[in-house]
Structure formats: C-alpha cells, structure tokens
Short mmCIF file of C-alpha atoms in Angstrom, two decimals:
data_model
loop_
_atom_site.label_atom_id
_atom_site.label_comp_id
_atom_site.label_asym_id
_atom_site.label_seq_id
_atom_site.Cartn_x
_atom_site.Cartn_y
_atom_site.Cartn_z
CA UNK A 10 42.34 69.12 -2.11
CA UNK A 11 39.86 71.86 -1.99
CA UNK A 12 41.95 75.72 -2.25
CA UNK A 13 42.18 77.51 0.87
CA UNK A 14 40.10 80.77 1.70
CA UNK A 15 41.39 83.66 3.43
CA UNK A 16 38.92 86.06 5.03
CA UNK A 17 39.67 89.37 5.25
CA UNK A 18 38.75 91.66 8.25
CA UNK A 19 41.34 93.67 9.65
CA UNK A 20 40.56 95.10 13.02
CA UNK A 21 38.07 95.50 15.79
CA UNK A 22 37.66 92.29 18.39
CA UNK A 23 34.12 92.18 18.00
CA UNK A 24 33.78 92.14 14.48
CA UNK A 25 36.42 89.82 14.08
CA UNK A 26 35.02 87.36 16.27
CA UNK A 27 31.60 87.86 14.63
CA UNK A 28 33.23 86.27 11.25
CA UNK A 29 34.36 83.01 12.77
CA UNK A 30 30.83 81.68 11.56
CA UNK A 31 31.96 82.25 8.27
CA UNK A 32 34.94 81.08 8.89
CA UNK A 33 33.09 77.63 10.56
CA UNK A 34 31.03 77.57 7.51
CA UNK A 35 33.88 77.71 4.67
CA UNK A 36 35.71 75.01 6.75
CA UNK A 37 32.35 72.38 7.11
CA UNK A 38 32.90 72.26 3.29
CA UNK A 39 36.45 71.15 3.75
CA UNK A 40 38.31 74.47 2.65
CA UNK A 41 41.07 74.85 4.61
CA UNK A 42 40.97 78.48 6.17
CA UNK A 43 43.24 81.25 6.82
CA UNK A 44 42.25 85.40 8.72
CA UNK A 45 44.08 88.15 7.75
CA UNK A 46 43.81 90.63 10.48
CA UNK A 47 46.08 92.87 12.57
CA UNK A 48 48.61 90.87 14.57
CA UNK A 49 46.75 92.21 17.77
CA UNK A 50 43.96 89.67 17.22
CA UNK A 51 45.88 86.94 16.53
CA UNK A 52 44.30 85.43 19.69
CA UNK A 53 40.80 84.90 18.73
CA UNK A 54 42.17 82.05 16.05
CA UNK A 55 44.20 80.28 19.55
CA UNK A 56 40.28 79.66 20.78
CA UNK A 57 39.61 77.99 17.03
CA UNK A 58 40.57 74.73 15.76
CA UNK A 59 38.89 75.59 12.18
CA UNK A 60 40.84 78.86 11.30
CA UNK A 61 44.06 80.05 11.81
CA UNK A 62 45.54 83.62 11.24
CA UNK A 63 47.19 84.30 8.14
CA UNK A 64 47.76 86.28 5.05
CA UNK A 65 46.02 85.51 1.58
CA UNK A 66 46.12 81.70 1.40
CA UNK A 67 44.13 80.54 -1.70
CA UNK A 68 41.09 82.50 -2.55
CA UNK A 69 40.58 85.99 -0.50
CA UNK A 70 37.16 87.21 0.58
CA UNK A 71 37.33 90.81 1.59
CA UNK A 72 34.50 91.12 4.06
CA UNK A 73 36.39 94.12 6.05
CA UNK A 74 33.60 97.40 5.86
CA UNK A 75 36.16 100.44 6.72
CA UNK A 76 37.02 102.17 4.17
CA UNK A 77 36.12 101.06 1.32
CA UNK A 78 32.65 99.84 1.67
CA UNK A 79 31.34 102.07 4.51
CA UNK A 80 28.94 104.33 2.31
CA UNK A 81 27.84 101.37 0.75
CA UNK A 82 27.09 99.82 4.19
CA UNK A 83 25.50 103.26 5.40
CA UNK A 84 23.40 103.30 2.44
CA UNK A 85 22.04 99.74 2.60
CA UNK A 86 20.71 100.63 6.51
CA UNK A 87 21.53 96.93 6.47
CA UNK A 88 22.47 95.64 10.03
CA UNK A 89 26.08 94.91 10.25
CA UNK A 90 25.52 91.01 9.87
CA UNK A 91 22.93 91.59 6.78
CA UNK A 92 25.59 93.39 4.79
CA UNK A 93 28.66 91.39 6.10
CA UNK A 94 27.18 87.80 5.24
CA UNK A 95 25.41 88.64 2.58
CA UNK A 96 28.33 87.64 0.76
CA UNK A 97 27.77 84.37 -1.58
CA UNK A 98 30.67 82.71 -0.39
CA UNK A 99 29.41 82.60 3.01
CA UNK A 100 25.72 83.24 2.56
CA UNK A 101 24.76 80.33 4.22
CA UNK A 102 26.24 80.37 7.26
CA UNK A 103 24.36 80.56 10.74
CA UNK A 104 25.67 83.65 11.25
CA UNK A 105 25.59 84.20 15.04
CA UNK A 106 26.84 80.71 15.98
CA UNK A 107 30.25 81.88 17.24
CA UNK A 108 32.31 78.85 18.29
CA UNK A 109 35.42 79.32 20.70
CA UNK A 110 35.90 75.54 20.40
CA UNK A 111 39.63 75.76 21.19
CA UNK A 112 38.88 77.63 24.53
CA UNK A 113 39.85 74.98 27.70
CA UNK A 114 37.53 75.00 30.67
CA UNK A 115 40.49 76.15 33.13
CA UNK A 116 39.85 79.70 35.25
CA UNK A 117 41.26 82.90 33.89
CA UNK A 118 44.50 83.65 36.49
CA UNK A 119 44.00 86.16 39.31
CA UNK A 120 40.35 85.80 39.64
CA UNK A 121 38.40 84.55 42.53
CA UNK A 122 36.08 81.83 42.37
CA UNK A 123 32.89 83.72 42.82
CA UNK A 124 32.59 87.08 40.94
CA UNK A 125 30.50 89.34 38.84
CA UNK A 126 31.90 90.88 36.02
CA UNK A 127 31.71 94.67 34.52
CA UNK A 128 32.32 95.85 31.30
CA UNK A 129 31.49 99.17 30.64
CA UNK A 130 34.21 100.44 27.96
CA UNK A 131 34.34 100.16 24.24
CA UNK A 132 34.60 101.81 21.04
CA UNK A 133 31.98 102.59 18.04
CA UNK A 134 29.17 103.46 19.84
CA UNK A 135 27.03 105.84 18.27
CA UNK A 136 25.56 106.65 21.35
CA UNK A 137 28.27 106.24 24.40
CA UNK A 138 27.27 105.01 27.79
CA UNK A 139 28.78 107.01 30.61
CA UNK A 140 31.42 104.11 32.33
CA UNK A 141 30.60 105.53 35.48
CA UNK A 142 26.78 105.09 36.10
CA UNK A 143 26.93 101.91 34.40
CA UNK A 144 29.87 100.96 37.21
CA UNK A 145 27.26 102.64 39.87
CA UNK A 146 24.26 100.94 39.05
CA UNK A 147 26.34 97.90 39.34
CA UNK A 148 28.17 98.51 42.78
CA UNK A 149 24.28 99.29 43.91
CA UNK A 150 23.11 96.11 42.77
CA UNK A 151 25.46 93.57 43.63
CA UNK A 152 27.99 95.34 46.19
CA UNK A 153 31.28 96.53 45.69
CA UNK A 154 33.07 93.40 47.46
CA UNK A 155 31.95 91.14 44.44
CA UNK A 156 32.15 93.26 41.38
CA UNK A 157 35.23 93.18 39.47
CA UNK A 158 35.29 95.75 36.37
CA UNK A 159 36.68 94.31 33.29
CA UNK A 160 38.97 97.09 31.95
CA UNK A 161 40.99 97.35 28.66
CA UNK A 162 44.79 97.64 28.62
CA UNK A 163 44.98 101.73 28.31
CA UNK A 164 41.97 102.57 30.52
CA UNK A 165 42.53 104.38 34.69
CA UNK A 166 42.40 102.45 37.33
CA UNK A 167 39.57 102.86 39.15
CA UNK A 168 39.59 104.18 42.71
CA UNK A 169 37.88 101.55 45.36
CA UNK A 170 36.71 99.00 42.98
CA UNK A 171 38.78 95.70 41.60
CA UNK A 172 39.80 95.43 38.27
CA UNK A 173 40.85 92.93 35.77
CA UNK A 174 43.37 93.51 32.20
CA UNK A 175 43.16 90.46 30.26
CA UNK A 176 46.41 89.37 29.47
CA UNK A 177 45.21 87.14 26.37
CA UNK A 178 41.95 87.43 24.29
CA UNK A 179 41.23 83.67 25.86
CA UNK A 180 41.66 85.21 29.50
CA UNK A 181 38.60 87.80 28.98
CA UNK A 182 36.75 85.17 26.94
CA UNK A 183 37.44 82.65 30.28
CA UNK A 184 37.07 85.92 32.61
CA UNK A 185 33.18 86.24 30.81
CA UNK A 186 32.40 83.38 30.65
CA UNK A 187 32.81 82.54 34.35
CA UNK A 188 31.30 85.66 36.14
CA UNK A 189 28.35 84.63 37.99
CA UNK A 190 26.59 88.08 36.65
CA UNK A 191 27.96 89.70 33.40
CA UNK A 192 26.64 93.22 32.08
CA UNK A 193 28.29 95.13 29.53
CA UNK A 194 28.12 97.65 26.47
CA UNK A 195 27.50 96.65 23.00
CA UNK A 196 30.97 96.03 22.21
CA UNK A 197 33.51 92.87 22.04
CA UNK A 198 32.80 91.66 25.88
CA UNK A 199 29.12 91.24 24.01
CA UNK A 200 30.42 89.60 20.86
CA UNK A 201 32.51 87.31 23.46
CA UNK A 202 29.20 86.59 25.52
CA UNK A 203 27.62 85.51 23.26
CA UNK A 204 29.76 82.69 22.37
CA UNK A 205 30.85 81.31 25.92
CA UNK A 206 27.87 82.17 28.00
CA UNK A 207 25.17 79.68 27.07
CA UNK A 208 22.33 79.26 29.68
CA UNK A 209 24.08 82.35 31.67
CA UNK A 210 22.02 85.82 31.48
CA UNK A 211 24.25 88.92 29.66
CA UNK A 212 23.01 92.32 30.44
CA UNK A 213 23.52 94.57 27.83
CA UNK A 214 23.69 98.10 27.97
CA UNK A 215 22.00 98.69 24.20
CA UNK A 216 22.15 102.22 22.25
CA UNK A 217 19.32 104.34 22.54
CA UNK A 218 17.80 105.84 20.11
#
C-alpha cells in the first residue's frame, strides 16, 4: 500500500478549497490522503470523498504560504496558484479543477426556491470593495424582493434586505450554487463558485489596480 500524504494548509476557506486539486491529484495515484487545517474547515473535506481532515498521516507537504514563505511568495510575483503548485509533489495537477464530489443535490434550508445571491464580504483584499455599493448596485439590478445577501457569521444585519449565515461550509456551497444570479468579491464565495456553478454566470467584483 502506497504511504499516505498529508497536505498542509492551515487556514483561509478559499485557499483551502483551492488545494483539493492537489489533494484529487495525490489520491488518482492511489495515496491515501489526509488535510491538516484548523478545525473550522473541517467542512470542506464532508463535500470530498478523496480527502479527509487530519494531522500528519504519512508523508507531509507543507504548501501553507503565511509565515514562513510569504517573502518568498512576494518575491516570486508568482500568482498564488504558480507558487502553491509549483510544488513537485503536486506539479501536475489541473490545478483549478475543484471537485465538491461529496456535495448532495438537496437545497440549502431556509432558502426560497427562486433567489439571487450576494456576497460582498471577505478578507485579503488588497484593494477592499465597499459592501454597500456592491449591495446597491445589486438591489438596483435585480430588486430588493429577490436578493438575498450572503453574510458571514460575525457580520450586521442588514436593515431592509434578507440575509443568509451558512450554518455548514456545504450550506453556502448549496446556497451558491443554487442562486439564479451570483456576484461576489474575490474571496471564498469565488473559490466555492467556481466549483459548483458550472454553466451558471459568477460576477466577480475583481481588485483594481
């Protein structure tokens, strides 16, 4: 039996989620494969039948960029996937094919059948997008009676509009993936997108500059 690998990446949803293809990839050659990450992520790996979460099984690749390698990865002007996968154990992997393969077809709870979906919060962006005239543009273009804004667990509730807190990872996956119209940030609801969208338009608000 071939040893197990364990990547290593230990926060941030989005970059998390953009591992599993390395994760898919170690796995196709039969390893058997294990994510260390903060327990608060834990989810992601419920939406995967390839990798599971756990701590240094087998062989450990370190992908994880904070601290340690973050001058290195400011220095290379490398795009986060160039300097993440250029790793030779995963080299070869088709990097942005993010597969949720675990992830049932059922609704997320509490939603109605038709919506469109907002996400205009997140973290790391160099240049931040004011929440509230992405929220208004949206409100102007589709109405307020079928815009919900997708809002993290700490974040105000907003006066007028609907909301939605994903109680699981799987429920904002399912929540984003069902939304008849989806614009976000570049953040984790964009990771997500990616993955359980297919043949459905994703607005993206991208950073200027």
């Amino acid at each position: 039996m071939m040893q197990p690998r364990t990547i290593k990446y230990s926060q941030r949803l989005g970059d998390v989620i953009r591992c599993l293809p390395a994760c898919k990839y170690l796995a196709d050659q039969g390893h058997e494969v294990f994510f260390d990450c903060f327990a608060q992520y834990h989810g992601v790996f419920e939406m995967t039948s390839y990798v599971k979460a756990g701590h240094r099984q087998g062989l450990v690749i370190d992908l994880e960029i904070w601290p340690t390698k973050y001058e290195e990865y400011r220095k290379s002007r490398k795009p986060w996937h160039d300097f993440v996968y250029s790793h030779h154990s995963i080299n070869g992997a088709d990097r942005t094919n993010i597969i949720l393969d675990k992830l049932d077809k059922s609704p997320a709870g509490g939603l109605p059948a038709e919506f469109n979906l907002i996400a205009p919060f997140g973290i790391s962006q160099g240049d931040r997008r004011n929440p509230v005239e992405i929220i208004q543009d949206a409100i102007g273009e589709f109405g307020r009676d079928n815009t919900i804004i997708l809002c993290p667990q700490d974040s105000i509730q907003i006066h007028g509009i609907r909301t939605y807190t994903a109680p699981t990872i799987a429920d904002m996956a399912k929540a984003i993936r069902d939304a008849r119209e989806f614009v976000c940030i570049n953040s984790s609801p964009a990771v997500i997108a990616s993955a359980v969208r297919k043949g459905k338009e994703t607005r993206v608000y991208g950073q200027r500059g």
